[in-house]
C-alpha positions as semicolon CSV with decimal commas, in nm:
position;residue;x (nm);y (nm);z (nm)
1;X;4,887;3,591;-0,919
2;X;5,047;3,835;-0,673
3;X;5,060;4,170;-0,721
4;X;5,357;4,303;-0,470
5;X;5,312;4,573;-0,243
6;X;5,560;4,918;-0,187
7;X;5,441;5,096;0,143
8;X;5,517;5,438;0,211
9;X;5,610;5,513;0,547
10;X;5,735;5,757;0,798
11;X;5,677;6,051;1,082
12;X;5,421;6,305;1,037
13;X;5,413;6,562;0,764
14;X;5,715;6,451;0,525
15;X;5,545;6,441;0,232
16;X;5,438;6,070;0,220
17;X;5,117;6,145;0,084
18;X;5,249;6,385;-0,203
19;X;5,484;6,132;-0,283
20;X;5,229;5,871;-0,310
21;X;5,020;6,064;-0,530
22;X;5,315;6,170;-0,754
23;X;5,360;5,776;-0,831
24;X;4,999;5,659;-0,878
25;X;5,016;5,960;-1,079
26;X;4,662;6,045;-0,936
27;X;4,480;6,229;-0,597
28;X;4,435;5,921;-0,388
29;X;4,554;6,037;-0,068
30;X;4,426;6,378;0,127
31;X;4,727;6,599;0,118
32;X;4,737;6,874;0,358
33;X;5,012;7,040;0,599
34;X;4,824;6,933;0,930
35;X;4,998;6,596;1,116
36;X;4,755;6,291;1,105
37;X;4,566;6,372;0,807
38;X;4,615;6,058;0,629
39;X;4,531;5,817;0,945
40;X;4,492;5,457;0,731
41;X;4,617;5,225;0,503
42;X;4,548;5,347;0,157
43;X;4,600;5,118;-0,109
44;X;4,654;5,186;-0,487
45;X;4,782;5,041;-0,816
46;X;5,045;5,191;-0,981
47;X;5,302;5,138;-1,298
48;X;5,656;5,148;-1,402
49;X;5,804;5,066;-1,742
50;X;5,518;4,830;-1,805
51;X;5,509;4,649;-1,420
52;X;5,237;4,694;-1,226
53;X;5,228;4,672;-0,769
54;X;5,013;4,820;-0,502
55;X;5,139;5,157;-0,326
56;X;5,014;5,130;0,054
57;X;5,018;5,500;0,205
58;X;5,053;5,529;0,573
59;X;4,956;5,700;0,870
60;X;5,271;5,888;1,018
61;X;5,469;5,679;1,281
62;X;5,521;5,871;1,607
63;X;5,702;5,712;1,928
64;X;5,553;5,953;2,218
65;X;5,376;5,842;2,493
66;X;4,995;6,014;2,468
67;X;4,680;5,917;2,539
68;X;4,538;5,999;2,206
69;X;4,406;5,718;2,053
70;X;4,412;5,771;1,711
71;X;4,776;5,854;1,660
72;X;4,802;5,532;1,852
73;X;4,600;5,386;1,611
74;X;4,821;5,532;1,301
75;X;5,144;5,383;1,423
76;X;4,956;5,037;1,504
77;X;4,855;5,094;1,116
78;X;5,192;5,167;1,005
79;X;5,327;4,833;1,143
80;X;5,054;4,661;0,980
81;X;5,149;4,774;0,646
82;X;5,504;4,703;0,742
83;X;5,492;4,323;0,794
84;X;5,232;4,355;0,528
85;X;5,465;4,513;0,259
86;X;5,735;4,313;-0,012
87;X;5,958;4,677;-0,021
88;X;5,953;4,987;0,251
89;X;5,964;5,344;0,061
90;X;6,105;5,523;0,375
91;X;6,044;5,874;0,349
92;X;6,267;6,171;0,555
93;X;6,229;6,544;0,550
94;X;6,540;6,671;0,341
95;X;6,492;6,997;0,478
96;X;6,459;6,907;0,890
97;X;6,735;6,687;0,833
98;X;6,713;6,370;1,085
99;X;6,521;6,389;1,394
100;X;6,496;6,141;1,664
101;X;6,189;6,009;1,519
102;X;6,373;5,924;1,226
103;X;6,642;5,707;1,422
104;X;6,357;5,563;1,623
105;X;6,185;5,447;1,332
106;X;6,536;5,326;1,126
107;X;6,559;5,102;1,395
108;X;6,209;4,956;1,332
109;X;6,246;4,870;0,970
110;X;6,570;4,698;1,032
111;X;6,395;4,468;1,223
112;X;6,156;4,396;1,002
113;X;6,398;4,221;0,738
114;X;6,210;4,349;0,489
115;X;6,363;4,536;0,141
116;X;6,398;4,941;0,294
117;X;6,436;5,231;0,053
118;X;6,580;5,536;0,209
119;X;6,375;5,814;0,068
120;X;6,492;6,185;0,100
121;X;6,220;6,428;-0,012
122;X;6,196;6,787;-0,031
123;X;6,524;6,817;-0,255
124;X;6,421;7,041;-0,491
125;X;6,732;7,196;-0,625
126;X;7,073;7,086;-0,699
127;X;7,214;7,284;-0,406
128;X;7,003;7,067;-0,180
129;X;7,165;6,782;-0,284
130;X;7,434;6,775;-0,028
131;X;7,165;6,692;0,249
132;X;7,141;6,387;0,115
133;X;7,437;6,269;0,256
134;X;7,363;6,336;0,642
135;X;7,121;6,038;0,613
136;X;7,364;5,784;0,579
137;X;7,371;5,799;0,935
138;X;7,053;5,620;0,928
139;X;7,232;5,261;0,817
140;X;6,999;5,193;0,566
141;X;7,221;5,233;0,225
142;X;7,201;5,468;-0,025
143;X;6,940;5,783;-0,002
144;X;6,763;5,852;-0,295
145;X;6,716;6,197;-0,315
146;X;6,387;6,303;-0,479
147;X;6,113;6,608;-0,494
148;X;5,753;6,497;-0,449
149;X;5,620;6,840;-0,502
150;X;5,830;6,889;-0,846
151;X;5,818;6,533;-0,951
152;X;6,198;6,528;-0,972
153;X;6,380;6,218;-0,963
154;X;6,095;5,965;-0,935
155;X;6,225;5,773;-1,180
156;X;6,518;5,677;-1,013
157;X;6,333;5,563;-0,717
158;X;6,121;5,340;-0,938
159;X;6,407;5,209;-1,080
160;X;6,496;5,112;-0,745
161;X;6,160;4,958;-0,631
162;X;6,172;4,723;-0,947
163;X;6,516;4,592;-0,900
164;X;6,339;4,459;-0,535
165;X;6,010;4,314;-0,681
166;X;6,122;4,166;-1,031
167;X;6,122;3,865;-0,886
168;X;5,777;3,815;-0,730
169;X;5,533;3,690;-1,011
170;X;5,301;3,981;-1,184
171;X;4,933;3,933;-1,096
172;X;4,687;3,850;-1,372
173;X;4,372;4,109;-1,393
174;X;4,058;3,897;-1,333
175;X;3,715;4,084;-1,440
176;X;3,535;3,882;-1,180
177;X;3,639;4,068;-0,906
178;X;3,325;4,282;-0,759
179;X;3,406;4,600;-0,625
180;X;3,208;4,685;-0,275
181;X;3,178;5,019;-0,153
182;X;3,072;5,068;0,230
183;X;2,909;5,399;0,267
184;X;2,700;5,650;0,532
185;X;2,674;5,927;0,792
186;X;2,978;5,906;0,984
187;X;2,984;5,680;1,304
188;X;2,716;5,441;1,176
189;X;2,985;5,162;1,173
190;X;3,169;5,134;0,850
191;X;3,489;5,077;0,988
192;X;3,395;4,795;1,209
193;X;3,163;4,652;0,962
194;X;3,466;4,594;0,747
195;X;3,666;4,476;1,014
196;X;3,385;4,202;1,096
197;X;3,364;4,092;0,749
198;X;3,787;4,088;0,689
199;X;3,821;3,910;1,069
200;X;4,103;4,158;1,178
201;X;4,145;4,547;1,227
202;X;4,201;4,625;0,875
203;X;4,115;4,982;0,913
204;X;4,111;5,213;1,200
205;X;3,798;5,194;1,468
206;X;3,717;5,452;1,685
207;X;3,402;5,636;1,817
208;X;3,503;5,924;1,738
209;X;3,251;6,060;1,402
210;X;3,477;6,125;1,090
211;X;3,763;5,856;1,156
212;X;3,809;5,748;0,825
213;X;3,871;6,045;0,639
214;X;4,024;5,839;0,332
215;X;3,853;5,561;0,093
216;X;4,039;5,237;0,160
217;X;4,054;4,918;-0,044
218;X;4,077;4,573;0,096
219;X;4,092;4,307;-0,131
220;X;3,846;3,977;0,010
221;X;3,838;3,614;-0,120
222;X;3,518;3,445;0,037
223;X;3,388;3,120;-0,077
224;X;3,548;3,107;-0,439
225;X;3,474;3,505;-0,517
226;X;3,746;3,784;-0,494
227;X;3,590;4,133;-0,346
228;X;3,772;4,461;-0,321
229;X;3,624;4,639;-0,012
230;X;3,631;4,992;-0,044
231;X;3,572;5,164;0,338
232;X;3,476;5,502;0,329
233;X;3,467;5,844;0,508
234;X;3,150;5,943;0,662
235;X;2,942;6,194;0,422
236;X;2,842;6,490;0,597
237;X;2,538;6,720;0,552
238;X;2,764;7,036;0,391
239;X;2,701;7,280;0,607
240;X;2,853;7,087;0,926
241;X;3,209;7,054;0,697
242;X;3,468;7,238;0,877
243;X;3,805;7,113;0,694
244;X;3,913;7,124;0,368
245;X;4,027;6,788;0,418
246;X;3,615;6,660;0,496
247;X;3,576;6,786;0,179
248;X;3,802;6,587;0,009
249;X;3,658;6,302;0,196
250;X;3,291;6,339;0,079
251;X;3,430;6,366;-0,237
252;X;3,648;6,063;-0,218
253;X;3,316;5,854;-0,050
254;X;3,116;5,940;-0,375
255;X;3,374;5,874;-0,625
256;X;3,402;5,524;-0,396
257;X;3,022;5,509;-0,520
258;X;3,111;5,545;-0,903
259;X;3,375;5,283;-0,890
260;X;3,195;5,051;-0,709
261;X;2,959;4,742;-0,872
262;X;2,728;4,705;-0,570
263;X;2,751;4,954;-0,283
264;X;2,625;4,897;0,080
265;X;2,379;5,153;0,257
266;X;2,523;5,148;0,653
267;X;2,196;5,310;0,832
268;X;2,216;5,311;1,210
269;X;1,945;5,135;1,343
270;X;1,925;5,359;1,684
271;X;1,876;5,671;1,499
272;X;1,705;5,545;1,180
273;X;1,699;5,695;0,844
274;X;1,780;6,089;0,821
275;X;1,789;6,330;0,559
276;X;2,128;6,259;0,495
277;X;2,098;5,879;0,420
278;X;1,813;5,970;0,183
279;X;2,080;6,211;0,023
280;X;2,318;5,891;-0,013
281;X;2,077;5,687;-0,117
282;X;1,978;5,881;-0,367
283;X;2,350;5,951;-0,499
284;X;2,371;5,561;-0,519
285;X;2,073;5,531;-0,710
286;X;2,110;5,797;-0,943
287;X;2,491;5,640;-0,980
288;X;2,349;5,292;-1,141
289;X;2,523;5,104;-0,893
290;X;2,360;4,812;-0,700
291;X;2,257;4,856;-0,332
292;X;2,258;4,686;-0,034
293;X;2,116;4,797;0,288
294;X;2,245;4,701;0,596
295;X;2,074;4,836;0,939
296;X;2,353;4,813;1,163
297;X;2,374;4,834;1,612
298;X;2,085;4,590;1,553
299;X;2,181;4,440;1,868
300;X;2,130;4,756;2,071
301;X;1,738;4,761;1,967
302;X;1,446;4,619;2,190
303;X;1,267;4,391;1,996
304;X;0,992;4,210;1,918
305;X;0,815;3,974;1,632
306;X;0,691;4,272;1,463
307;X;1,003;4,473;1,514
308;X;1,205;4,373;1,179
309;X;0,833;4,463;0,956
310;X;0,819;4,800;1,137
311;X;1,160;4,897;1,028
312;X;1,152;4,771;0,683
313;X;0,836;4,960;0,626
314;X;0,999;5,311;0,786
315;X;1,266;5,197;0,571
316;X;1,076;5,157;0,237
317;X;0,871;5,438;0,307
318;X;1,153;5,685;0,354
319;X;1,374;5,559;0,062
320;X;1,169;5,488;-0,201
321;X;1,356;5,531;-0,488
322;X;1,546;5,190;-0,329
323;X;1,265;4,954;-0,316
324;X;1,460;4,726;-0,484
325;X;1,751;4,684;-0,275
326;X;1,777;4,380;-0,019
327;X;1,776;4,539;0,366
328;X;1,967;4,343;0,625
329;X;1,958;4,373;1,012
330;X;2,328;4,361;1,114
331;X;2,576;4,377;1,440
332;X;2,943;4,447;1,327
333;X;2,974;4,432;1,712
334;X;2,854;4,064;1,761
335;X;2,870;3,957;1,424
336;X;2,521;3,927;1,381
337;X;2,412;3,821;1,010
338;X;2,774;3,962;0,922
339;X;2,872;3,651;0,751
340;X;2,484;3,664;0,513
341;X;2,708;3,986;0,354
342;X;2,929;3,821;0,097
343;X;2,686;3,632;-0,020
344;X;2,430;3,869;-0,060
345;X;2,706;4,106;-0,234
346;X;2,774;3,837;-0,485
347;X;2,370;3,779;-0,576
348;X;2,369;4,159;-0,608
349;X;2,646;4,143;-0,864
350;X;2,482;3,884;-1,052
351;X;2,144;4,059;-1,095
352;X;2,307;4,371;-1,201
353;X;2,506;4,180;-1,505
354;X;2,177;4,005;-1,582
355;X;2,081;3,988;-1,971
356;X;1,751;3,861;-2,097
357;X;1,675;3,757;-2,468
358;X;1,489;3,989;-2,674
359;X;1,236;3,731;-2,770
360;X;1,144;3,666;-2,368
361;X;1,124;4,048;-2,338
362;X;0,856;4,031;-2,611
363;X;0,648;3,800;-2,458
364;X;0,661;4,017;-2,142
365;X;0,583;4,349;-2,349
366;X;0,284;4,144;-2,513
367;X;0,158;4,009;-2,167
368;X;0,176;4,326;-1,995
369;X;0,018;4,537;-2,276
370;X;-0,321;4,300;-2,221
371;X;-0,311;4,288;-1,831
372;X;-0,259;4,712;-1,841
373;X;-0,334;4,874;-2,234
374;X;-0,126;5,160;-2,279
375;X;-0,245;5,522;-2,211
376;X;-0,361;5,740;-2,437
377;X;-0,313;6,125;-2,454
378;X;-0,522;6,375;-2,633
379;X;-0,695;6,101;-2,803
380;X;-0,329;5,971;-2,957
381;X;-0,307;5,591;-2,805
382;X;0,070;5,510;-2,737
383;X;0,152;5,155;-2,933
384;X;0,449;4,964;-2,836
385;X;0,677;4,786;-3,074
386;X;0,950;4,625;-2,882
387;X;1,172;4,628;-2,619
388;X;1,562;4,478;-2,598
389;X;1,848;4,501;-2,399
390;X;2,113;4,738;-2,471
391;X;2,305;4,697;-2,198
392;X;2,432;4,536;-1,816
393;X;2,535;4,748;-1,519
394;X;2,275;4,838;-1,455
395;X;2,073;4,688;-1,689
396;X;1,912;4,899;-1,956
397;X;1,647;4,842;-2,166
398;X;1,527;5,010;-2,507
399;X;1,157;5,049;-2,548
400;X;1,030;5,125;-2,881
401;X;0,698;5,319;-2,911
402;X;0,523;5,526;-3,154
403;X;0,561;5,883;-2,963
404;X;0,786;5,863;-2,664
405;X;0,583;6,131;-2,498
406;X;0,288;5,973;-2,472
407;X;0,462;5,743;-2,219
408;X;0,326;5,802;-1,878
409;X;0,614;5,755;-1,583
410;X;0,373;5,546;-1,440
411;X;0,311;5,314;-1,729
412;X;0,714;5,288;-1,726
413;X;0,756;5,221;-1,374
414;X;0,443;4,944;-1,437
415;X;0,682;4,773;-1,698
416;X;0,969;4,811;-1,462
417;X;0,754;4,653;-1,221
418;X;0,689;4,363;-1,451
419;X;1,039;4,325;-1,552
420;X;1,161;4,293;-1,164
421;X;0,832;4,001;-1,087
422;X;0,956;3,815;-1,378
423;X;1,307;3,815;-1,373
424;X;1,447;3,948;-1,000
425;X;1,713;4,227;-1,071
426;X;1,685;4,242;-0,715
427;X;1,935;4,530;-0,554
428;X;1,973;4,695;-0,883
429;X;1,816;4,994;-1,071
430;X;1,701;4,924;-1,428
431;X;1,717;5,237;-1,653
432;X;1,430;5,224;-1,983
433;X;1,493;5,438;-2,250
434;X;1,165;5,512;-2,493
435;X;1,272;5,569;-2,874
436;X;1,032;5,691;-3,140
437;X;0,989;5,537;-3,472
438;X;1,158;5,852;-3,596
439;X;1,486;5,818;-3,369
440;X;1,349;6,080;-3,108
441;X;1,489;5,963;-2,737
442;X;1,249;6,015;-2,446
């Protein structure tokens, strides 16, 4: 079912962002007094009295002729979420009072037919009630007056939003949904790999390094499986982060990582794999979450038959913590392999909610055990009971032993290994936990 959508719009710096956050009730959107900080779409679920629709933050809309490209961009995103949107949260600066932008951009939501709610922010006292009333001028009904910063009068608006969306059908939650996080250094090609996959210019693409500076989500249907594609801000070594608001974007790229179920690795194939993508890498590892690497600008290398083997090896050899996880040689340019993605996402997904039978785990244990004893230490043999399955996502596995220090990493990463040639669990960690016959964890 469909779950409607309320986007937030208006010109630079009017609070559009603080307002969004104030509803989802949560820091979604980067919030800082410099125009153009929040340059996509950013989508969000959010709640009143028990109904539930997607919030759709904006870029702000500015009608000025300038070469700069990415506040271009912004308004082009604006529209988008415009024609996109069931109801328009139209948000003015209370304080300014109406500017020519504001006329300019009245004038565009008229057109659009769609549901507009005339929102006056920054009224943060009683006294500044009375600008309310210059906005009329706007022709676009009543103003609701409201505070962003001081969370005043957001319920009214609400009230407001669901008298325009009671009618459209509330969307049923379905747990099969696989949540997709594109990560990387910035300029690898996240933005246009998600613009490949989705077939239009969902988020902004530019070659200018740090463009997306907020995680987005894109919701995908693609051969009977619903995806939410989360595109995210470049990650940064540190050091080389200048603004407060990069900081909030590495931040928002790993917490991307933590709510994702398989997340994809964008390397660039040009440059190869630097110390930073090993620092990603290792952050999605560490994370539990399955992993997909895709080697994208494949179509700018010079190759030859033994070209894909050399960069797989460089590839294994430099992340080897992620020797599990599927590599793929990409173009988001010419849609090279592009459409292998989904699919590969999906078998990801599968693997990491895989559950095997502790009776079939025993006859692994047993098999393994008389193809490799286990090693003893200080003359104290280590003796394996059992192992089971506590647990999917990744999947975990219990291993109980006599002593759990006597268990050697490698002798752990040999039953991994057997684990992965019997069964796959391909592009997913597997986390074994060693319990003693007295309850100690190791």
């Amino acid at each position: 079912m469909y779950k409607p959508l309320v986007a937030v719009v208006g010109r630079p710096n009017v609070g559009k962002s603080t307002l969004f956050n104030a509803i989802v009730k949560k820091r979604v959107s980067i919030v800082e007094d410099i125009p153009g900080v929040t340059r996509d779409r950013i989508y969000f679920d959010a709640e009143w009295l028990g109904r539930e629709f997607t919030l759709i933050d904006t870029g702000g809309i500015e009608f000025v002729d300038s070469d700069n490209t990415i506040f271009t961009s912004m308004r082009y995103q604006a529209e988008l979420a415009i024609r996109e949107a069931d109801v328009i949260l139209y948000v003015v600066d209370g304080k300014t009072g109406i500017q020519p932008q504001d006329l300019e951009i009245a004038a565009l939501l008229r057109s659009s037919g769609k549901p507009v709610i005339l929102v006056v922010n920054k009224i943060d006292s009683v006294e500044q009630e009375m600008n309310i009333y210059e906005f009329y001028g706007l022709g676009l009904g009543d103003p609701v007056g409201v505070s962003a910063v001081n969370l005043m009068n957001l319920g009214d608006l609400l009230d407001e939003v669901l008298k325009h969306i009671e009618s459209i059908p509330p969307a049923e939650e379905d747990e099969d949904t696989v949540h997709v996080a594109l990560v990387g250094r910035p300029n690898v090609g996240k933005s246009s790999l998600t613009n490949a996959l989705l077939g239009k210019e969902r988020v902004i693409v530019s070659d200018i390094a740090g463009t997306t500076r907020d995680a987005i989500d894109t919701r995908w249907h693609h051969d009977g499986t619903d995806f939410v594609l989360i595109d995210t801000a470049g990650m940064r070594r540190k050091g080389k982060i200048n603004l407060p608001v990069e900081r909030y974007s590495v931040v928002r790229a790993l917490r991307s990582i933590d709510r994702s179920d398989v997340t994809v690795l964008v390397l660039d194939a040009v440059e190869g794999v630097t110390e930073q993508d090993k620092k990603i890498a290792g952050y999605i590892h560490e994370s539990g979450k399955g992993c997909i690497i895709i080697v994208n600008k494949w179509d700018l290398i010079t190759k030859d038959s033994k070209t894909p083997l050399r960069y797989t090896e460089d590839i294994r050899r430099e992340l080897a913590f992620l020797q599990y996880a599927p590599i793929l040689y990409a173009s988001a340019l010419t849609h090279q392999r592009i459409d292998r993605l989904a699919d590969l996402v999906k078998y990801v997904s599968e693997q990491r909610h895989m559950r095997v039978a502790t009776g079939v785990l025993n006859e692994l244990i047993a098999d393994a055990q008389l193809t490799n004893p286990p090693p003893a230490k200080g003359g104290r043999p280590l003796r394996i009971y059992y192992l089971t399955q506590a647990s999917v996502a990744p999947p975990t596995f219990v291993l109980f032993v006599n002593t759990p220090e006597l268990l050697h990493f490698s002798y752990k990463r040999f039953i991994e290994n057997r684990l992965r040639e019997t069964f796959g669990f391909e592009g997913t960690p597997i986390r074994i936990v060693t319990r003693g016959k007295k309850g100690e964890d190791g």
